[in-house]
Amino acid sequence: FFQKILTAVKNWFTLFGWSTGQNPISIPYSLRSDVSKVWMNSSHKKVFKQNLGKGSKTVYDMLLHLSGQLLPGITSSHSLPLDPVERMSQLHWECSTFLAFLKSQGAYLPHVMPEFLLEPNDYKQWIKVQTVLKVNMKHSDIFSNKHLFILEDSVFETMSKRAWTDVLLQIYKVFVLPRIFSHNVTDLLNLESMQSIPRIKSDPLSSNIYSPYERTILTWLNKHYEKNRKTVWKDCQKGGVPPMRWIVNFDQDLLDGLVLAAQLASYCPYLIATHFVRMYTNPRTPAQLLHNCLILVNAMRAVRLAIDIKV
């Protein structure tokens, strides 16, 4: 399940996360090392220069594209010290600033530590420095409430992958989902056919799982499914018209493909006769579920939807 989420996140940010078009990413590898580091000499010391926004595509470029903002203190002429400890400290500060900015925008990331976003070698360097500091200051209160997670290499990679995936999901939540809105949600819910379906509340505190924007999408799904189910499958020979249902989540309620087919039929009704009429309207076996999803994917490809979907 987690691997499917990771793949979906990677595909979306590859396709839509950048101002210059598609840019393949890998989680967490390219996100940790996407800032270009180039040796160069200055009159005072050697530094690593980070070329942000100048040919390289970094997580900060992604953030700028999706939010319209650069992180405070991070500019296109950014430099990293050559000294490994100073360099690690700078990177850790950047990750801390990155997380703090996301949290200030509404992201929920209490489980993601800045060190989980570092490269493995920088993480080891950070652990080494923190261990020394903790030993030297064991009688101080500075570290009394600070947890130090010392992870093996394989465990760190797993943690880093999960941390970066959750960061991208929260970026999507706070910068992309708020663009979802409806001018006539109230009018849509007043349809006669919708009267018997429980309303999905838009109150921000009515759910501890879905945001108001996600609940707007659920309302949209309910509206189009109930409006179109009798029209789309009135001539279906594989089960007849599907029953009324209340769509309250984005996983179980969408598994059979019928809800998404109803949405697509609202905008592309010509797909009904060529594709959707052949779907099972009461699928009971994995083979029938797969059959429906294959038809849905073929319908999306027929109308050139730029989404890389694999069944």
PDB file of C-alpha atoms in Angstrom:
ATOM      1  CA  PHE A   1       0.000   0.000   0.000  1.00  0.00           C
ATOM      2  CA  PHE A   2       2.795   2.409   0.911  1.00  0.00           C
ATOM      3  CA  GLN A   3       4.628   1.594  -2.334  1.00  0.00           C
ATOM      4  CA  LYS A   4       1.496   2.447  -4.336  1.00  0.00           C
ATOM      5  CA  ILE A   5       1.247   5.800  -2.535  1.00  0.00           C
ATOM      6  CA  LEU A   6       4.933   6.500  -3.201  1.00  0.00           C
ATOM      7  CA  THR A   7       4.501   5.708  -6.904  1.00  0.00           C
ATOM      8  CA  ALA A   8       1.439   7.952  -7.191  1.00  0.00           C
ATOM      9  CA  VAL A   9       3.242  10.817  -5.421  1.00  0.00           C
ATOM     10  CA  LYS A  10       6.330  10.412  -7.595  1.00  0.00           C
ATOM     11  CA  ASN A  11       4.254  10.404 -10.777  1.00  0.00           C
ATOM     12  CA  TRP A  12       2.238  13.509  -9.826  1.00  0.00           C
ATOM     13  CA  PHE A  13       5.253  15.615  -8.830  1.00  0.00           C
ATOM     14  CA  THR A  14       7.177  14.435 -11.893  1.00  0.00           C
ATOM     15  CA  LEU A  15       4.350  15.625 -14.131  1.00  0.00           C
ATOM     16  CA  PHE A  16       3.021  18.720 -12.358  1.00  0.00           C
ATOM     17  CA  GLY A  17       5.527  19.830  -9.715  1.00  0.00           C
ATOM     18  CA  TRP A  18       7.701  21.995 -11.938  1.00  0.00           C
ATOM     19  CA  SER A  19       7.278  25.248 -13.808  1.00  0.00           C
ATOM     20  CA  THR A  20       9.238  24.004 -16.845  1.00  0.00           C
ATOM     21  CA  GLY A  21       7.254  20.818 -17.476  1.00  0.00           C
ATOM     22  CA  GLN A  22       7.991  17.231 -16.563  1.00  0.00           C
ATOM     23  CA  ASN A  23      11.007  16.515 -14.392  1.00  0.00           C
ATOM     24  CA  PRO A  24      11.548  12.894 -13.259  1.00  0.00           C
ATOM     25  CA  ILE A  25      12.194  12.531  -9.537  1.00  0.00           C
ATOM     26  CA  SER A  26      13.083   9.629  -7.291  1.00  0.00           C
ATOM     27  CA  ILE A  27      12.080   9.442  -3.648  1.00  0.00           C
ATOM     28  CA  PRO A  28      14.138  10.119  -1.634  1.00  0.00           C
ATOM     29  CA  TYR A  29      17.307  10.065  -3.731  1.00  0.00           C
ATOM     30  CA  SER A  30      16.942  12.980  -6.143  1.00  0.00           C
ATOM     31  CA  LEU A  31      15.143  15.105  -3.552  1.00  0.00           C
ATOM     32  CA  ARG A  32      18.072  14.801  -1.143  1.00  0.00           C
ATOM     33  CA  SER A  33      20.742  15.487  -3.717  1.00  0.00           C
ATOM     34  CA  ASP A  34      18.945  17.689  -6.237  1.00  0.00           C
ATOM     35  CA  VAL A  35      20.812  20.818  -5.199  1.00  0.00           C
ATOM     36  CA  SER A  36      23.819  21.090  -7.490  1.00  0.00           C
ATOM     37  CA  LYS A  37      27.075  21.328  -5.561  1.00  0.00           C
ATOM     38  CA  VAL A  38      30.033  22.618  -7.558  1.00  0.00           C
ATOM     39  CA  TRP A  39      33.617  23.110  -6.397  1.00  0.00           C
ATOM     40  CA  MET A  40      34.783  26.663  -6.840  1.00  0.00           C
ATOM     41  CA  ASN A  41      37.470  28.922  -5.409  1.00  0.00           C
ATOM     42  CA  SER A  42      36.766  32.221  -3.771  1.00  0.00           C
ATOM     43  CA  SER A  43      39.304  34.781  -2.549  1.00  0.00           C
ATOM     44  CA  HIS A  44      38.795  33.567   1.034  1.00  0.00           C
ATOM     45  CA  LYS A  45      38.001  29.841   0.984  1.00  0.00           C
ATOM     46  CA  LYS A  46      36.652  26.990  -1.054  1.00  0.00           C
ATOM     47  CA  VAL A  47      32.910  26.505  -1.000  1.00  0.00           C
ATOM     48  CA  PHE A  48      30.218  24.344  -2.527  1.00  0.00           C
ATOM     49  CA  LYS A  49      27.909  26.568  -4.542  1.00  0.00           C
ATOM     50  CA  GLN A  50      24.273  25.660  -4.839  1.00  0.00           C
ATOM     51  CA  ASN A  51      22.858  26.779  -8.171  1.00  0.00           C
ATOM     52  CA  LEU A  52      19.206  27.236  -7.275  1.00  0.00           C
ATOM     53  CA  GLY A  53      16.928  28.165 -10.140  1.00  0.00           C
ATOM     54  CA  LYS A  54      19.760  28.324 -12.699  1.00  0.00           C
ATOM     55  CA  GLY A  55      19.409  25.174 -14.771  1.00  0.00           C
ATOM     56  CA  SER A  56      19.145  22.830 -11.807  1.00  0.00           C
ATOM     57  CA  LYS A  57      15.775  21.746 -10.495  1.00  0.00           C
ATOM     58  CA  THR A  58      15.631  21.494  -6.748  1.00  0.00           C
ATOM     59  CA  VAL A  59      12.960  20.875  -4.153  1.00  0.00           C
ATOM     60  CA  TYR A  60      13.091  24.640  -3.556  1.00  0.00           C
ATOM     61  CA  ASP A  61      12.256  25.265  -7.221  1.00  0.00           C
ATOM     62  CA  MET A  62       9.299  22.923  -6.781  1.00  0.00           C
ATOM     63  CA  LEU A  63       8.199  24.853  -3.711  1.00  0.00           C
ATOM     64  CA  LEU A  64       8.541  28.162  -5.564  1.00  0.00           C
ATOM     65  CA  HIS A  65       6.394  26.871  -8.426  1.00  0.00           C
ATOM     66  CA  LEU A  66       3.632  25.464  -6.204  1.00  0.00           C
ATOM     67  CA  SER A  67       3.571  28.121  -3.477  1.00  0.00           C
ATOM     68  CA  GLY A  68       5.048  31.196  -5.149  1.00  0.00           C
ATOM     69  CA  GLN A  69       7.561  31.545  -2.310  1.00  0.00           C
ATOM     70  CA  LEU A  70      11.230  30.813  -1.697  1.00  0.00           C
ATOM     71  CA  LEU A  71      12.358  29.669   1.721  1.00  0.00           C
ATOM     72  CA  PRO A  72      13.575  32.488   3.984  1.00  0.00           C
ATOM     73  CA  GLY A  73      17.349  32.781   3.830  1.00  0.00           C
ATOM     74  CA  ILE A  74      17.797  30.550   0.772  1.00  0.00           C
ATOM     75  CA  THR A  75      18.618  32.356  -2.460  1.00  0.00           C
ATOM     76  CA  SER A  76      19.911  31.552  -5.924  1.00  0.00           C
ATOM     77  CA  SER A  77      23.469  32.483  -4.874  1.00  0.00           C
ATOM     78  CA  HIS A  78      23.535  30.096  -1.946  1.00  0.00           C
ATOM     79  CA  SER A  79      26.810  28.492  -0.826  1.00  0.00           C
ATOM     80  CA  LEU A  80      27.753  25.595   1.422  1.00  0.00           C
ATOM     81  CA  PRO A  81      30.962  25.541   3.498  1.00  0.00           C
ATOM     82  CA  LEU A  82      33.631  23.019   2.599  1.00  0.00           C
ATOM     83  CA  ASP A  83      34.122  21.903   6.200  1.00  0.00           C
ATOM     84  CA  PRO A  84      31.978  18.727   6.628  1.00  0.00           C
ATOM     85  CA  VAL A  85      30.609  19.743  10.025  1.00  0.00           C
ATOM     86  CA  GLU A  86      29.744  23.289   8.943  1.00  0.00           C
ATOM     87  CA  ARG A  87      28.269  21.966   5.712  1.00  0.00           C
ATOM     88  CA  MET A  88      26.120  19.433   7.590  1.00  0.00           C
ATOM     89  CA  SER A  89      24.966  22.125  10.024  1.00  0.00           C
ATOM     90  CA  GLN A  90      23.966  24.365   7.126  1.00  0.00           C
ATOM     91  CA  LEU A  91      22.021  21.572   5.424  1.00  0.00           C
ATOM     92  CA  HIS A  92      20.293  20.661   8.680  1.00  0.00           C
ATOM     93  CA  TRP A  93      19.292  24.311   9.129  1.00  0.00           C
ATOM     94  CA  GLU A  94      17.884  24.367   5.592  1.00  0.00           C
ATOM     95  CA  CYS A  95      15.821  21.229   6.272  1.00  0.00           C
ATOM     96  CA  SER A  96      14.593  22.736   9.550  1.00  0.00           C
ATOM     97  CA  THR A  97      13.629  25.939   7.742  1.00  0.00           C
ATOM     98  CA  PHE A  98      11.907  23.893   5.031  1.00  0.00           C
ATOM     99  CA  LEU A  99       9.806  21.959   7.557  1.00  0.00           C
ATOM    100  CA  ALA A 100       9.040  25.058   9.631  1.00  0.00           C
ATOM    101  CA  PHE A 101       7.783  26.850   6.515  1.00  0.00           C
ATOM    102  CA  LEU A 102       5.525  23.945   5.545  1.00  0.00           C
ATOM    103  CA  LYS A 103       4.124  23.717   9.069  1.00  0.00           C
ATOM    104  CA  SER A 104       3.409  27.451   9.060  1.00  0.00           C
ATOM    105  CA  GLN A 105       1.295  26.884   5.942  1.00  0.00           C
ATOM    106  CA  GLY A 106      -0.753  24.114   7.570  1.00  0.00           C
ATOM    107  CA  ALA A 107       1.319  20.995   6.912  1.00  0.00           C
ATOM    108  CA  TYR A 108       1.129  18.268   9.568  1.00  0.00           C
ATOM    109  CA  LEU A 109       4.618  16.786   9.953  1.00  0.00           C
ATOM    110  CA  PRO A 110       5.331  16.221  13.677  1.00  0.00           C
ATOM    111  CA  HIS A 111       6.982  12.864  12.935  1.00  0.00           C
ATOM    112  CA  VAL A 112       9.473  14.204  10.370  1.00  0.00           C
ATOM    113  CA  MET A 113      12.804  15.315  11.815  1.00  0.00           C
ATOM    114  CA  PRO A 114      15.098  17.562   9.713  1.00  0.00           C
ATOM    115  CA  GLU A 115      17.850  14.934   9.849  1.00  0.00           C
ATOM    116  CA  PHE A 116      15.586  12.412   8.078  1.00  0.00           C
ATOM    117  CA  LEU A 117      15.750  14.639   4.967  1.00  0.00           C
ATOM    118  CA  LEU A 118      19.555  14.602   4.799  1.00  0.00           C
ATOM    119  CA  GLU A 119      21.832  12.470   2.662  1.00  0.00           C
ATOM    120  CA  PRO A 120      23.027   9.319   4.512  1.00  0.00           C
ATOM    121  CA  ASN A 121      26.581  10.651   4.988  1.00  0.00           C
ATOM    122  CA  ASP A 122      25.305  13.976   6.288  1.00  0.00           C
ATOM    123  CA  TYR A 123      22.977  12.117   8.653  1.00  0.00           C
ATOM    124  CA  LYS A 124      25.909  10.127  10.041  1.00  0.00           C
ATOM    125  CA  GLN A 125      27.868  13.333  10.479  1.00  0.00           C
ATOM    126  CA  TRP A 126      24.922  14.902  12.279  1.00  0.00           C
ATOM    127  CA  ILE A 127      24.611  11.902  14.634  1.00  0.00           C
ATOM    128  CA  LYS A 128      28.325  12.047  15.391  1.00  0.00           C
ATOM    129  CA  VAL A 129      28.182  15.743  16.265  1.00  0.00           C
ATOM    130  CA  GLN A 130      25.016  15.397  18.327  1.00  0.00           C
ATOM    131  CA  THR A 131      26.427  12.435  20.250  1.00  0.00           C
ATOM    132  CA  VAL A 132      29.548  14.404  21.178  1.00  0.00           C
ATOM    133  CA  LEU A 133      27.460  17.402  22.223  1.00  0.00           C
ATOM    134  CA  LYS A 134      25.188  15.246  24.318  1.00  0.00           C
ATOM    135  CA  VAL A 135      28.120  13.634  26.121  1.00  0.00           C
ATOM    136  CA  ASN A 136      29.808  16.975  26.750  1.00  0.00           C
ATOM    137  CA  MET A 137      26.600  18.578  27.988  1.00  0.00           C
ATOM    138  CA  LYS A 138      24.979  15.642  29.785  1.00  0.00           C
ATOM    139  CA  HIS A 139      24.326  17.768  32.851  1.00  0.00           C
ATOM    140  CA  SER A 140      22.706  20.518  30.826  1.00  0.00           C
ATOM    141  CA  ASP A 141      18.987  20.888  30.166  1.00  0.00           C
ATOM    142  CA  ILE A 142      19.620  21.639  26.492  1.00  0.00           C
ATOM    143  CA  PHE A 143      19.212  18.007  25.452  1.00  0.00           C
ATOM    144  CA  SER A 144      16.835  16.915  28.189  1.00  0.00           C
ATOM    145  CA  ASN A 145      13.830  16.908  25.873  1.00  0.00           C
ATOM    146  CA  LYS A 146      15.615  16.189  22.618  1.00  0.00           C
ATOM    147  CA  HIS A 147      15.347  12.715  21.107  1.00  0.00           C
ATOM    148  CA  LEU A 148      18.339  11.403  19.212  1.00  0.00           C
ATOM    149  CA  PHE A 149      17.407   8.740  16.675  1.00  0.00           C
ATOM    150  CA  ILE A 150      20.460   6.666  15.773  1.00  0.00           C
ATOM    151  CA  LEU A 151      19.393   4.520  12.831  1.00  0.00           C
ATOM    152  CA  GLU A 152      21.133   1.769  10.915  1.00  0.00           C
ATOM    153  CA  ASP A 153      21.745   2.447   7.220  1.00  0.00           C
ATOM    154  CA  SER A 154      18.814   0.378   5.938  1.00  0.00           C
ATOM    155  CA  VAL A 155      16.453   1.771   8.580  1.00  0.00           C
ATOM    156  CA  PHE A 156      17.522   5.320   7.774  1.00  0.00           C
ATOM    157  CA  GLU A 157      16.797   4.789   4.066  1.00  0.00           C
ATOM    158  CA  THR A 158      13.318   3.503   4.913  1.00  0.00           C
ATOM    159  CA  MET A 159      12.706   6.433   7.264  1.00  0.00           C
ATOM    160  CA  SER A 160      14.022   8.936   4.727  1.00  0.00           C
ATOM    161  CA  LYS A 161      11.799   7.541   1.988  1.00  0.00           C
ATOM    162  CA  ARG A 162       8.755   7.752   4.243  1.00  0.00           C
ATOM    163  CA  ALA A 163       9.665  11.257   5.444  1.00  0.00           C
ATOM    164  CA  TRP A 164      10.099  12.640   1.927  1.00  0.00           C
ATOM    165  CA  THR A 165       6.861  10.992   0.762  1.00  0.00           C
ATOM    166  CA  ASP A 166       4.950  12.559   3.651  1.00  0.00           C
ATOM    167  CA  VAL A 167       6.557  15.942   2.953  1.00  0.00           C
ATOM    168  CA  LEU A 168       5.393  15.807  -0.666  1.00  0.00           C
ATOM    169  CA  LEU A 169       1.895  14.736   0.390  1.00  0.00           C
ATOM    170  CA  GLN A 170       1.691  17.691   2.755  1.00  0.00           C
ATOM    171  CA  ILE A 171       3.003  20.063   0.057  1.00  0.00           C
ATOM    172  CA  TYR A 172       0.165  18.814  -2.132  1.00  0.00           C
ATOM    173  CA  LYS A 173      -2.324  19.278   0.706  1.00  0.00           C
ATOM    174  CA  VAL A 174      -1.406  22.868   1.559  1.00  0.00           C
ATOM    175  CA  PHE A 175      -0.542  24.267  -1.887  1.00  0.00           C
ATOM    176  CA  VAL A 176      -2.542  22.260  -4.453  1.00  0.00           C
ATOM    177  CA  LEU A 177      -5.755  21.071  -2.784  1.00  0.00           C
ATOM    178  CA  PRO A 178      -6.819  24.613  -1.749  1.00  0.00           C
ATOM    179  CA  ARG A 179      -7.235  25.394  -5.443  1.00  0.00           C
ATOM    180  CA  ILE A 180     -10.182  22.978  -5.488  1.00  0.00           C
ATOM    181  CA  PHE A 181     -13.484  24.793  -5.144  1.00  0.00           C
ATOM    182  CA  SER A 182     -17.021  24.828  -6.444  1.00  0.00           C
ATOM    183  CA  HIS A 183     -19.119  27.880  -7.226  1.00  0.00           C
ATOM    184  CA  ASN A 184     -22.398  26.045  -6.710  1.00  0.00           C
ATOM    185  CA  VAL A 185     -21.875  23.332  -4.106  1.00  0.00           C
ATOM    186  CA  THR A 186     -25.160  24.297  -2.444  1.00  0.00           C
ATOM    187  CA  ASP A 187     -27.046  24.274  -5.745  1.00  0.00           C
ATOM    188  CA  LEU A 188     -25.545  20.922  -6.712  1.00  0.00           C
ATOM    189  CA  LEU A 189     -26.711  19.361  -3.461  1.00  0.00           C
ATOM    190  CA  ASN A 190     -30.263  20.598  -4.006  1.00  0.00           C
ATOM    191  CA  LEU A 191     -30.844  18.202  -6.883  1.00  0.00           C
ATOM    192  CA  GLU A 192     -33.947  16.081  -6.254  1.00  0.00           C
ATOM    193  CA  SER A 193     -31.972  12.869  -6.736  1.00  0.00           C
ATOM    194  CA  MET A 194     -29.515  13.916  -4.025  1.00  0.00           C
ATOM    195  CA  GLN A 195     -32.054  14.463  -1.264  1.00  0.00           C
ATOM    196  CA  SER A 196     -31.737  10.954   0.172  1.00  0.00           C
ATOM    197  CA  ILE A 197     -27.924  11.046   0.337  1.00  0.00           C
ATOM    198  CA  PRO A 198     -26.376  12.300   3.597  1.00  0.00           C
ATOM    199  CA  ARG A 199     -24.594  15.618   3.203  1.00  0.00           C
ATOM    200  CA  ILE A 200     -20.810  15.877   3.518  1.00  0.00           C
ATOM    201  CA  LYS A 201     -20.145  18.761   5.868  1.00  0.00           C
ATOM    202  CA  SER A 202     -17.756  21.475   4.705  1.00  0.00           C
ATOM    203  CA  ASP A 203     -17.046  22.660   8.262  1.00  0.00           C
ATOM    204  CA  PRO A 204     -13.224  22.518   8.720  1.00  0.00           C
ATOM    205  CA  LEU A 205     -13.658  20.777  12.086  1.00  0.00           C
ATOM    206  CA  SER A 206     -16.137  18.172  10.877  1.00  0.00           C
ATOM    207  CA  SER A 207     -13.432  15.659   9.951  1.00  0.00           C
ATOM    208  CA  ASN A 208     -10.042  14.787  11.386  1.00  0.00           C
ATOM    209  CA  ILE A 209      -9.117  12.904   8.213  1.00  0.00           C
ATOM    210  CA  TYR A 210     -10.089  15.031   5.226  1.00  0.00           C
ATOM    211  CA  SER A 211      -9.595  18.744   4.662  1.00  0.00           C
ATOM    212  CA  PRO A 212     -12.470  20.995   3.465  1.00  0.00           C
ATOM    213  CA  TYR A 213     -11.001  20.802  -0.056  1.00  0.00           C
ATOM    214  CA  GLU A 214     -10.967  16.999  -0.007  1.00  0.00           C
ATOM    215  CA  ARG A 215     -14.560  17.020   1.202  1.00  0.00           C
ATOM    216  CA  THR A 216     -15.430  19.311  -1.710  1.00  0.00           C
ATOM    217  CA  ILE A 217     -14.056  16.617  -4.025  1.00  0.00           C
ATOM    218  CA  LEU A 218     -16.110  13.952  -2.206  1.00  0.00           C
ATOM    219  CA  THR A 219     -19.207  16.124  -2.694  1.00  0.00           C
ATOM    220  CA  TRP A 220     -18.384  16.385  -6.397  1.00  0.00           C
ATOM    221  CA  LEU A 221     -17.961  12.598  -6.635  1.00  0.00           C
ATOM    222  CA  ASN A 222     -21.299  11.959  -4.912  1.00  0.00           C
ATOM    223  CA  LYS A 223     -23.096  14.486  -7.072  1.00  0.00           C
ATOM    224  CA  HIS A 224     -21.926  13.118 -10.414  1.00  0.00           C
ATOM    225  CA  TYR A 225     -22.287   9.472  -9.475  1.00  0.00           C
ATOM    226  CA  GLU A 226     -25.873   9.879  -8.302  1.00  0.00           C
ATOM    227  CA  LYS A 227     -26.731  12.124 -11.252  1.00  0.00           C
ATOM    228  CA  ASN A 228     -25.270   9.803 -13.900  1.00  0.00           C
ATOM    229  CA  ARG A 229     -25.523   6.205 -12.684  1.00  0.00           C
ATOM    230  CA  LYS A 230     -28.958   5.611 -14.231  1.00  0.00           C
ATOM    231  CA  THR A 231     -27.945   7.268 -17.493  1.00  0.00           C
ATOM    232  CA  VAL A 232     -24.518   5.679 -17.933  1.00  0.00           C
ATOM    233  CA  TRP A 233     -25.580   2.112 -17.191  1.00  0.00           C
ATOM    234  CA  LYS A 234     -29.244   2.059 -18.253  1.00  0.00           C
ATOM    235  CA  ASP A 235     -28.364  -0.327 -21.116  1.00  0.00           C
ATOM    236  CA  CYS A 236     -25.690  -2.268 -19.241  1.00  0.00           C
ATOM    237  CA  GLN A 237     -25.924  -6.057 -19.703  1.00  0.00           C
ATOM    238  CA  LYS A 238     -23.564  -6.836 -16.806  1.00  0.00           C
ATOM    239  CA  GLY A 239     -25.675  -6.040 -13.786  1.00  0.00           C
ATOM    240  CA  GLY A 240     -27.992  -3.234 -14.824  1.00  0.00           C
ATOM    241  CA  VAL A 241     -28.052   0.140 -13.068  1.00  0.00           C
ATOM    242  CA  PRO A 242     -25.722   0.177 -10.027  1.00  0.00           C
ATOM    243  CA  PRO A 243     -27.283   0.942  -6.639  1.00  0.00           C
ATOM    244  CA  MET A 244     -27.192   4.299  -4.878  1.00  0.00           C
ATOM    245  CA  ARG A 245     -24.150   4.729  -2.644  1.00  0.00           C
ATOM    246  CA  TRP A 246     -22.559   7.317  -0.361  1.00  0.00           C
ATOM    247  CA  ILE A 247     -18.928   8.043  -1.295  1.00  0.00           C
ATOM    248  CA  VAL A 248     -16.970   8.980   1.822  1.00  0.00           C
ATOM    249  CA  ASN A 249     -13.375   7.971   1.064  1.00  0.00           C
ATOM    250  CA  PHE A 250     -10.847   7.843  -1.749  1.00  0.00           C
ATOM    251  CA  ASP A 251      -9.848   4.185  -1.559  1.00  0.00           C
ATOM    252  CA  GLN A 252     -12.567   1.587  -0.911  1.00  0.00           C
ATOM    253  CA  ASP A 253     -15.363   3.595  -2.517  1.00  0.00           C
ATOM    254  CA  LEU A 254     -13.420   4.030  -5.766  1.00  0.00           C
ATOM    255  CA  LEU A 255     -12.078   0.472  -6.139  1.00  0.00           C
ATOM    256  CA  ASP A 256     -14.648  -0.758  -8.674  1.00  0.00           C
ATOM    257  CA  GLY A 257     -14.119   2.135 -11.115  1.00  0.00           C
ATOM    258  CA  LEU A 258     -17.825   3.012 -11.301  1.00  0.00           C
ATOM    259  CA  VAL A 259     -17.605   6.287  -9.396  1.00  0.00           C
ATOM    260  CA  LEU A 260     -14.721   7.586 -11.504  1.00  0.00           C
ATOM    261  CA  ALA A 261     -16.440   6.409 -14.689  1.00  0.00           C
ATOM    262  CA  ALA A 262     -19.503   8.440 -13.712  1.00  0.00           C
ATOM    263  CA  GLN A 263     -17.339  11.539 -13.296  1.00  0.00           C
ATOM    264  CA  LEU A 264     -15.697  11.058 -16.684  1.00  0.00           C
ATOM    265  CA  ALA A 265     -19.069  10.432 -18.322  1.00  0.00           C
ATOM    266  CA  SER A 266     -20.247  13.837 -17.072  1.00  0.00           C
ATOM    267  CA  TYR A 267     -17.661  15.556 -19.248  1.00  0.00           C
ATOM    268  CA  CYS A 268     -17.233  12.967 -22.021  1.00  0.00           C
ATOM    269  CA  PRO A 269     -20.662  11.304 -22.496  1.00  0.00           C
ATOM    270  CA  TYR A 270     -19.562   9.768 -25.795  1.00  0.00           C
ATOM    271  CA  LEU A 271     -17.445   7.322 -23.762  1.00  0.00           C
ATOM    272  CA  ILE A 272     -20.591   5.683 -22.375  1.00  0.00           C
ATOM    273  CA  ALA A 273     -21.393   3.658 -25.479  1.00  0.00           C
ATOM    274  CA  THR A 274     -17.791   2.847 -26.363  1.00  0.00           C
ATOM    275  CA  HIS A 275     -16.473   2.005 -22.902  1.00  0.00           C
ATOM    276  CA  PHE A 276     -18.594   2.306 -19.762  1.00  0.00           C
ATOM    277  CA  VAL A 277     -21.582   0.230 -20.894  1.00  0.00           C
ATOM    278  CA  ARG A 278     -19.287  -2.822 -20.763  1.00  0.00           C
ATOM    279  CA  MET A 279     -18.492  -2.440 -17.043  1.00  0.00           C
ATOM    280  CA  TYR A 280     -19.761  -4.732 -14.291  1.00  0.00           C
ATOM    281  CA  THR A 281     -22.135  -2.653 -12.171  1.00  0.00           C
ATOM    282  CA  ASN A 282     -22.059  -5.061  -9.220  1.00  0.00           C
ATOM    283  CA  PRO A 283     -18.547  -6.532  -9.384  1.00  0.00           C
ATOM    284  CA  ARG A 284     -17.889  -9.376  -6.945  1.00  0.00           C
ATOM    285  CA  THR A 285     -14.555 -10.880  -7.971  1.00  0.00           C
ATOM    286  CA  PRO A 286     -11.028  -9.451  -8.423  1.00  0.00           C
ATOM    287  CA  ALA A 287     -11.274 -10.266 -12.127  1.00  0.00           C
ATOM    288  CA  GLN A 288     -14.421  -8.146 -12.480  1.00  0.00           C
ATOM    289  CA  LEU A 289     -12.832  -5.264 -10.562  1.00  0.00           C
ATOM    290  CA  LEU A 290      -9.791  -5.444 -12.845  1.00  0.00           C
ATOM    291  CA  HIS A 291     -12.072  -5.559 -15.895  1.00  0.00           C
ATOM    292  CA  ASN A 292     -13.763  -2.317 -14.799  1.00  0.00           C
ATOM    293  CA  CYS A 293     -10.482  -0.559 -14.047  1.00  0.00           C
ATOM    294  CA  LEU A 294      -9.001  -1.555 -17.408  1.00  0.00           C
ATOM    295  CA  ILE A 295     -12.017  -0.047 -19.152  1.00  0.00           C
ATOM    296  CA  LEU A 296     -11.649   3.150 -17.089  1.00  0.00           C
ATOM    297  CA  VAL A 297      -7.937   3.447 -17.901  1.00  0.00           C
ATOM    298  CA  ASN A 298      -8.611   2.871 -21.609  1.00  0.00           C
ATOM    299  CA  ALA A 299     -11.280   5.589 -21.507  1.00  0.00           C
ATOM    300  CA  MET A 300      -8.817   8.042 -19.941  1.00  0.00           C
ATOM    301  CA  ARG A 301      -6.260   7.237 -22.604  1.00  0.00           C
ATOM    302  CA  ALA A 302      -8.896   7.681 -25.320  1.00  0.00           C
ATOM    303  CA  VAL A 303      -9.418  11.301 -24.254  1.00  0.00           C
ATOM    304  CA  ARG A 304      -5.665  11.902 -23.810  1.00  0.00           C
ATOM    305  CA  LEU A 305      -5.699  12.531 -20.052  1.00  0.00           C
ATOM    306  CA  ALA A 306      -2.049  13.260 -19.200  1.00  0.00           C
ATOM    307  CA  ILE A 307      -1.957  10.894 -16.230  1.00  0.00           C
ATOM    308  CA  ASP A 308       0.369   7.913 -16.093  1.00  0.00           C
ATOM    309  CA  ILE A 309      -1.961   5.242 -14.706  1.00  0.00           C
ATOM    310  CA  LYS A 310      -0.909   1.614 -14.394  1.00  0.00           C
ATOM    311  CA  VAL A 311      -3.343  -1.144 -13.464  1.00  0.00           C
TER     312      VAL A 311
END
